[in-house]
PDB file of C-alpha atoms and ligand atoms in Angstrom:
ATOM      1  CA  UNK A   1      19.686  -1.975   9.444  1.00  0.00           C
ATOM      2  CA  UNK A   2      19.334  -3.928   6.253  1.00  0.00           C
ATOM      3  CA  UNK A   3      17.060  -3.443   3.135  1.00  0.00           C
ATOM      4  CA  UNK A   4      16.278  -6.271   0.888  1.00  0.00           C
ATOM      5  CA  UNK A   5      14.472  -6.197  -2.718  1.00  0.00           C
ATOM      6  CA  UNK A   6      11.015  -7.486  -2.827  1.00  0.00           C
ATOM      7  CA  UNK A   7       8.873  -8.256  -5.942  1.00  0.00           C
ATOM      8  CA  UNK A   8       5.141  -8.782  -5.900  1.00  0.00           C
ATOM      9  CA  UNK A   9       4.532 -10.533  -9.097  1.00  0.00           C
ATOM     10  CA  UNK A  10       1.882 -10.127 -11.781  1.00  0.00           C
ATOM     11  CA  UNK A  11      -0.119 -13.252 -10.688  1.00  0.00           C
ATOM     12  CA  UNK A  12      -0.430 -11.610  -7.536  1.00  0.00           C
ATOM     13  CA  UNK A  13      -1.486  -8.163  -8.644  1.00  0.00           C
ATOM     14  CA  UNK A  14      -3.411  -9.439 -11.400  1.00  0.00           C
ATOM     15  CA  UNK A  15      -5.536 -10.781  -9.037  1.00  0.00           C
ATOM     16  CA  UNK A  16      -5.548  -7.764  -6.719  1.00  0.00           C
ATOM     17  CA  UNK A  17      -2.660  -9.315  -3.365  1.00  0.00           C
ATOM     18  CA  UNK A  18      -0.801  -6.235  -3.290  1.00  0.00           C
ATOM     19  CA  UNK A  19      -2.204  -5.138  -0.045  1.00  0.00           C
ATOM     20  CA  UNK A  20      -2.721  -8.577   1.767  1.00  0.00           C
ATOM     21  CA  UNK A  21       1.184  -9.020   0.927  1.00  0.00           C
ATOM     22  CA  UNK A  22       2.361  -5.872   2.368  1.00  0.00           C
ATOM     23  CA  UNK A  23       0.450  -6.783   5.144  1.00  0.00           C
ATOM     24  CA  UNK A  24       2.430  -9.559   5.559  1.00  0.00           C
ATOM     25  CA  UNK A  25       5.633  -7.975   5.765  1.00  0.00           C
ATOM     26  CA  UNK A  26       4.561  -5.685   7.727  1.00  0.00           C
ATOM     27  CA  UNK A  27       3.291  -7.651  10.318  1.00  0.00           C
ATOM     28  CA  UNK A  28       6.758  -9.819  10.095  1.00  0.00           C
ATOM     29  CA  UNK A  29       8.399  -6.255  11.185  1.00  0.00           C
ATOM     30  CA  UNK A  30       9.301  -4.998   7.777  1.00  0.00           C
ATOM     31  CA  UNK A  31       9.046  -1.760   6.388  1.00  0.00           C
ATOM     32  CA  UNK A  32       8.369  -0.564   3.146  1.00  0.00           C
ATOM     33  CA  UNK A  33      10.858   2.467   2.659  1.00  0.00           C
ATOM     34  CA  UNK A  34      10.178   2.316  -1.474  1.00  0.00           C
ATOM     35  CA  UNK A  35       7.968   1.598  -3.479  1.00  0.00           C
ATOM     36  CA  UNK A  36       6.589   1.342  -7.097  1.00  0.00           C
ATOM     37  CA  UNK A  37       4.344  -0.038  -9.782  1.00  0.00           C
ATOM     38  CA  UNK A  38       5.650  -0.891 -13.391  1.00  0.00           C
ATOM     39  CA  UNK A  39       5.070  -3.489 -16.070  1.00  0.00           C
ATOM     40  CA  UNK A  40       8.252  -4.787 -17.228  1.00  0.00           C
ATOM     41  CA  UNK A  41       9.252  -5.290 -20.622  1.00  0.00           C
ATOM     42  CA  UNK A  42      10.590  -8.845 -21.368  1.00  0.00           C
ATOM     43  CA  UNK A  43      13.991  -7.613 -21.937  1.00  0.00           C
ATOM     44  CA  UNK A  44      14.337  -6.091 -18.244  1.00  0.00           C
ATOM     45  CA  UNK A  45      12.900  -9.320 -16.894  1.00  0.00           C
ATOM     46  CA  UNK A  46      15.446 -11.369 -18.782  1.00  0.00           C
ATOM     47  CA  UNK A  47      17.996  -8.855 -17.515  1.00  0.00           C
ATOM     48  CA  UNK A  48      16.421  -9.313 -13.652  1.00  0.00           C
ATOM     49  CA  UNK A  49      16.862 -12.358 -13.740  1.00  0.00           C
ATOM     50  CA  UNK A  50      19.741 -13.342 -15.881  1.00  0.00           C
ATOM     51  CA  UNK A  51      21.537 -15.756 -13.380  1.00  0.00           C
ATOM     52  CA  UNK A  52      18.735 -18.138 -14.818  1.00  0.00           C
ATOM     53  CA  UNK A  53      18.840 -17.673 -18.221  1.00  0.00           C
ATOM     54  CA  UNK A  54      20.946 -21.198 -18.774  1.00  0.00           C
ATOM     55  CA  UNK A  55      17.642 -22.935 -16.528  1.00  0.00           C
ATOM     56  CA  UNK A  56      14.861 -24.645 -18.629  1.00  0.00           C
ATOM     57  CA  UNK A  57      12.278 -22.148 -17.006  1.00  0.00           C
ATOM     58  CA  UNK A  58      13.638 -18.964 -17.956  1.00  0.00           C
ATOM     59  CA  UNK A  59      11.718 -18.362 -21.383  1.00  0.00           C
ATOM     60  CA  UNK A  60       8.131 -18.903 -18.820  1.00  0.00           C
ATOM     61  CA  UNK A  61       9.510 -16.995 -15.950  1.00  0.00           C
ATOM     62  CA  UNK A  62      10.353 -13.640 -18.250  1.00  0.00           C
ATOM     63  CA  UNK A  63       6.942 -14.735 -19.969  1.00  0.00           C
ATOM     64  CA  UNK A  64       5.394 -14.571 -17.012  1.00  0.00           C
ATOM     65  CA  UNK A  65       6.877 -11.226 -15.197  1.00  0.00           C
ATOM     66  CA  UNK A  66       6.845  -9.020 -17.959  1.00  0.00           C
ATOM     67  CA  UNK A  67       2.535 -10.309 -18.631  1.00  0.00           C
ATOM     68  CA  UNK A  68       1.489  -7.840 -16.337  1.00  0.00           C
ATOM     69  CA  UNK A  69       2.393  -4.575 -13.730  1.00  0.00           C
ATOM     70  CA  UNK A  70       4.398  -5.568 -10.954  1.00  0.00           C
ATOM     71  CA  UNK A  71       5.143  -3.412  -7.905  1.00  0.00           C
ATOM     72  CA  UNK A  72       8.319  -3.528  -6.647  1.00  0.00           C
ATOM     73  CA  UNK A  73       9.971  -2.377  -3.141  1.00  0.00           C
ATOM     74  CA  UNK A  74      12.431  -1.942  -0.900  1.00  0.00           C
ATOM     75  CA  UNK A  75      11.908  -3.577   2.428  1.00  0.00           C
ATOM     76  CA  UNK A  76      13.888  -2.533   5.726  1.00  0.00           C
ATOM     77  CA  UNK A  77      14.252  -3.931   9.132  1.00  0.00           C
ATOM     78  CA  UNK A  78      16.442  -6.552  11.282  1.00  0.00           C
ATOM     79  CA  UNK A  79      17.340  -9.591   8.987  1.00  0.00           C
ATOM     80  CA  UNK A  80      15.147  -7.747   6.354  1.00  0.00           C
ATOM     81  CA  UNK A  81      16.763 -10.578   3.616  1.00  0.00           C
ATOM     82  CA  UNK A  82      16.148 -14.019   5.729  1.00  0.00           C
ATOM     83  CA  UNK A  83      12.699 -12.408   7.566  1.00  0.00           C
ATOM     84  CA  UNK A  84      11.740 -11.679   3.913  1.00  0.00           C
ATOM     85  CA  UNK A  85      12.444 -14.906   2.634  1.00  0.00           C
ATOM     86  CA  UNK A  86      10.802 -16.523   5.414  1.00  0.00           C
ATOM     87  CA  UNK A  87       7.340 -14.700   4.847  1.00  0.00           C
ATOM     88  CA  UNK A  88       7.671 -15.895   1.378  1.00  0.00           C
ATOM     89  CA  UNK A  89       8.073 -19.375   1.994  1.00  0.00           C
ATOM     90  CA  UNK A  90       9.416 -22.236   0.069  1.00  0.00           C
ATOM     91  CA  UNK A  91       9.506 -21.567  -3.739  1.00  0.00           C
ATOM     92  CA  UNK A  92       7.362 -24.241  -4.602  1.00  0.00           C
ATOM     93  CA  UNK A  93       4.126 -23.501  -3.257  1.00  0.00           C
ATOM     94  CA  UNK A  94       3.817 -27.058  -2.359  1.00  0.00           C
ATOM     95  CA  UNK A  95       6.587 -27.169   0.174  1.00  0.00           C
ATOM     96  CA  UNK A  96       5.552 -23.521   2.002  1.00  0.00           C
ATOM     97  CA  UNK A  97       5.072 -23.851   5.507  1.00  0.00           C
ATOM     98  CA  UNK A  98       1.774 -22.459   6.730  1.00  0.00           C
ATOM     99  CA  UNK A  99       1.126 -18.927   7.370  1.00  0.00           C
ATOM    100  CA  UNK A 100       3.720 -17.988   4.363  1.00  0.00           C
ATOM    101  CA  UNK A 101       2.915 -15.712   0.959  1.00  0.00           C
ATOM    102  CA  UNK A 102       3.613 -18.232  -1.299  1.00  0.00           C
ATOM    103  CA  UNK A 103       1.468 -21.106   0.845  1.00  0.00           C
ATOM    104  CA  UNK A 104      -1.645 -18.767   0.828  1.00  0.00           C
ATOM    105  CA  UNK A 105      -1.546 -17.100  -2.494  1.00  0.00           C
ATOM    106  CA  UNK A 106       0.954 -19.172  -5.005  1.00  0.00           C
ATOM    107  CA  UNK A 107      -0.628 -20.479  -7.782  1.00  0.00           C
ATOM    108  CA  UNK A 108       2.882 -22.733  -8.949  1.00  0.00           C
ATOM    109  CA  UNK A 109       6.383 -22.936  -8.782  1.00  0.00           C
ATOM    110  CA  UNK A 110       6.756 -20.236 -11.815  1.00  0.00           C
ATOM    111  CA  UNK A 111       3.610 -18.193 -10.840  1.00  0.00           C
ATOM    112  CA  UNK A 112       4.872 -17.871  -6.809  1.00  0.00           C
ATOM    113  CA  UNK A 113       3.625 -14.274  -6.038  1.00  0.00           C
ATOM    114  CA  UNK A 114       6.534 -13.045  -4.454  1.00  0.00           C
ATOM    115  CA  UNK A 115      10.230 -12.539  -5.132  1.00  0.00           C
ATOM    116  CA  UNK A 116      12.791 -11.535  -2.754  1.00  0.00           C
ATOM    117  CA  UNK A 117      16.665 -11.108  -2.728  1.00  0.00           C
ATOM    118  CA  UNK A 118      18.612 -14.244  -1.437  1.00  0.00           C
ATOM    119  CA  UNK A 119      22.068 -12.370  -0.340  1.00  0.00           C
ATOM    120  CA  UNK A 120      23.336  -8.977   0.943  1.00  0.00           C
ATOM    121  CA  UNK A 121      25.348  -8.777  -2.035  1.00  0.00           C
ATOM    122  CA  UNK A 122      21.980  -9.442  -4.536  1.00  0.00           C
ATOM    123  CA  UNK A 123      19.609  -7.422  -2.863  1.00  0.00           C
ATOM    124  CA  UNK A 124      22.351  -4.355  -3.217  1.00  0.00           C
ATOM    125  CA  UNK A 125      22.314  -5.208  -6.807  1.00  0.00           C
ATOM    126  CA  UNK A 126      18.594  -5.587  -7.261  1.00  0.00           C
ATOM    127  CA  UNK A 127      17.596  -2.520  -5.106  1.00  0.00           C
ATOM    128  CA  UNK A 128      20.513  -0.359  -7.940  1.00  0.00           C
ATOM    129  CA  UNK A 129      18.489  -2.399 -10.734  1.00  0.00           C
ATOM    130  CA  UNK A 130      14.915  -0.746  -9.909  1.00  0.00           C
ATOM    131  CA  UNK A 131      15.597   2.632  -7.468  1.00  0.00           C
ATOM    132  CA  UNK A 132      17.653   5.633  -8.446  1.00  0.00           C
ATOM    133  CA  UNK A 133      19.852   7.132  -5.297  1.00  0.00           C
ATOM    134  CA  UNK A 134      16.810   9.953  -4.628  1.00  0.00           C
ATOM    135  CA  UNK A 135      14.039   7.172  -4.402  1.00  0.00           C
ATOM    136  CA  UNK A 136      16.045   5.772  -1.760  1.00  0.00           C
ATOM    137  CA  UNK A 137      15.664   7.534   1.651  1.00  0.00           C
TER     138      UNK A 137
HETATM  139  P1  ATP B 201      12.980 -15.582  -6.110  1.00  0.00           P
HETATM  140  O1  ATP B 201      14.388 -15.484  -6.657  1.00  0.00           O
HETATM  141  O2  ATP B 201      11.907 -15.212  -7.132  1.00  0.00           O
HETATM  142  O3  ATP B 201      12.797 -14.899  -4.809  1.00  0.00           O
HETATM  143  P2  ATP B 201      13.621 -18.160  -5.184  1.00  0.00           P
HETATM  144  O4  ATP B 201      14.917 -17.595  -4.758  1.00  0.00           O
HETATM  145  O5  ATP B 201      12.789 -18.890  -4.174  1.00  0.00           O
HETATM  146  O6  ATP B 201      12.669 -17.095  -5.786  1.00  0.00           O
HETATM  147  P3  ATP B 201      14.954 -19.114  -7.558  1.00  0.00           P
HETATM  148  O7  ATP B 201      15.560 -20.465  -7.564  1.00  0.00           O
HETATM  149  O8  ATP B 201      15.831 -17.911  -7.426  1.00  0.00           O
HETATM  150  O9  ATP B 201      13.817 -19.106  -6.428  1.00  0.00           O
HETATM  151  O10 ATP B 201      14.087 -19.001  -8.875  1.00  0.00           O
HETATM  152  C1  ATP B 201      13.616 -17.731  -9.318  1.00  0.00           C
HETATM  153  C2  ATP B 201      12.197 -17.861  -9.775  1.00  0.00           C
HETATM  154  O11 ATP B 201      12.144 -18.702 -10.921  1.00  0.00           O
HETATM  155  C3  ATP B 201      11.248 -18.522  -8.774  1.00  0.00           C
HETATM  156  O12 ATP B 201      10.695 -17.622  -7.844  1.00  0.00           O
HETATM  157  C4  ATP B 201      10.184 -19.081  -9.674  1.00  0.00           C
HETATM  158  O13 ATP B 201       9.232 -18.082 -10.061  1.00  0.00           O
HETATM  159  C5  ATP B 201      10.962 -19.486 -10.913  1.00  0.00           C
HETATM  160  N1  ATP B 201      11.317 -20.905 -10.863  1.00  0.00           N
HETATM  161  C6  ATP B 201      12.324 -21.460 -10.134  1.00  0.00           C
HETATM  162  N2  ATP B 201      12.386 -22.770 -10.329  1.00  0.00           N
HETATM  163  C7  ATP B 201      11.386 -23.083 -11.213  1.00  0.00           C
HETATM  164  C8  ATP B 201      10.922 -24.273 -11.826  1.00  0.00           C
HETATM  165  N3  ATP B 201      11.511 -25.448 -11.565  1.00  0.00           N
HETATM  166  N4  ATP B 201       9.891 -24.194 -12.675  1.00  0.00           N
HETATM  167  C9  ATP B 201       9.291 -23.013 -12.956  1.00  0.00           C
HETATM  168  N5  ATP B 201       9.682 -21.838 -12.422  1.00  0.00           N
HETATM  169  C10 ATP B 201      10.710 -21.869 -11.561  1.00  0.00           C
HETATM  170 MG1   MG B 202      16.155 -16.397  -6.056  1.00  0.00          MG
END
């Protein structure tokens, strides 16, 4: 069964999403089998998500995810990465289908409420980057 790494970002919990969210996934058939709040400093968000740091956003996206708390978890179930990427919708808010995170509750492109892994090989990455072996059961 596979796990993917979810992120609910600060423009979401900043405005108090956390549980609609989780609803979400849940409803989609995903588990939540970790899970945490911190507030990450701007050097571990650069480090998160250093496969963008050459991309003209990068300075506003580790802006904007180390602003506020964030609460981070592991999701499990059938497909977990492409079901979880499908609840989240399109990146840009303004191409999410209907019915997805980002089309209810994205505020822009940068400020998109969720993240989510995009690969077996990333989400086994990102999961190592946040949990510890005994926070995984
Ligand atoms: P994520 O990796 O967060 O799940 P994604 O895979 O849909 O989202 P990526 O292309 O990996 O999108 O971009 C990572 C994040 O960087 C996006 O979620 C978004 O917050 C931000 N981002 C991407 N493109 C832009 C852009 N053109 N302008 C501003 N922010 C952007
Ligand atoms: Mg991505």
């Amino acid at each position: 069964i596979e796990r993917t790494l979810s992120i609910i970002k600060p423009d979401a919990t900043r405005r108090n999403l956390t549980g609609k969210i989780v609803a979400m996934f849940e409803e989609a058939g995903l588990r939540v089998v970790a899970s945490k709040r911190i507030h990450l400093t701007p050097a571990q968000a650069g480090a998160f998500y250093a496969v963008h740091k050459e991309r003209p956003f990068y300075g506003e996206l580790v802006e904007q995810m180390s602003a506020e708390p964030v609460v981070v978890q592991v999701l499990e179930g059938e497909g977990a990465i492409a079901k979880n990427r499908e609840v989240m919708g399109a990146t840009n808010p303004a191409n999410a289908d209907e019915g997805t995170i980002r089309k209810s509750f994205a505020l822009s492109m940068g400020e998109n409420s969720v993240h989510g892994s995009d690969a077996p090989e990333t989400a086994k990455e990102e999961i190592a980057f946040f949990f510890s072996g005994i926070e995984l059961v």
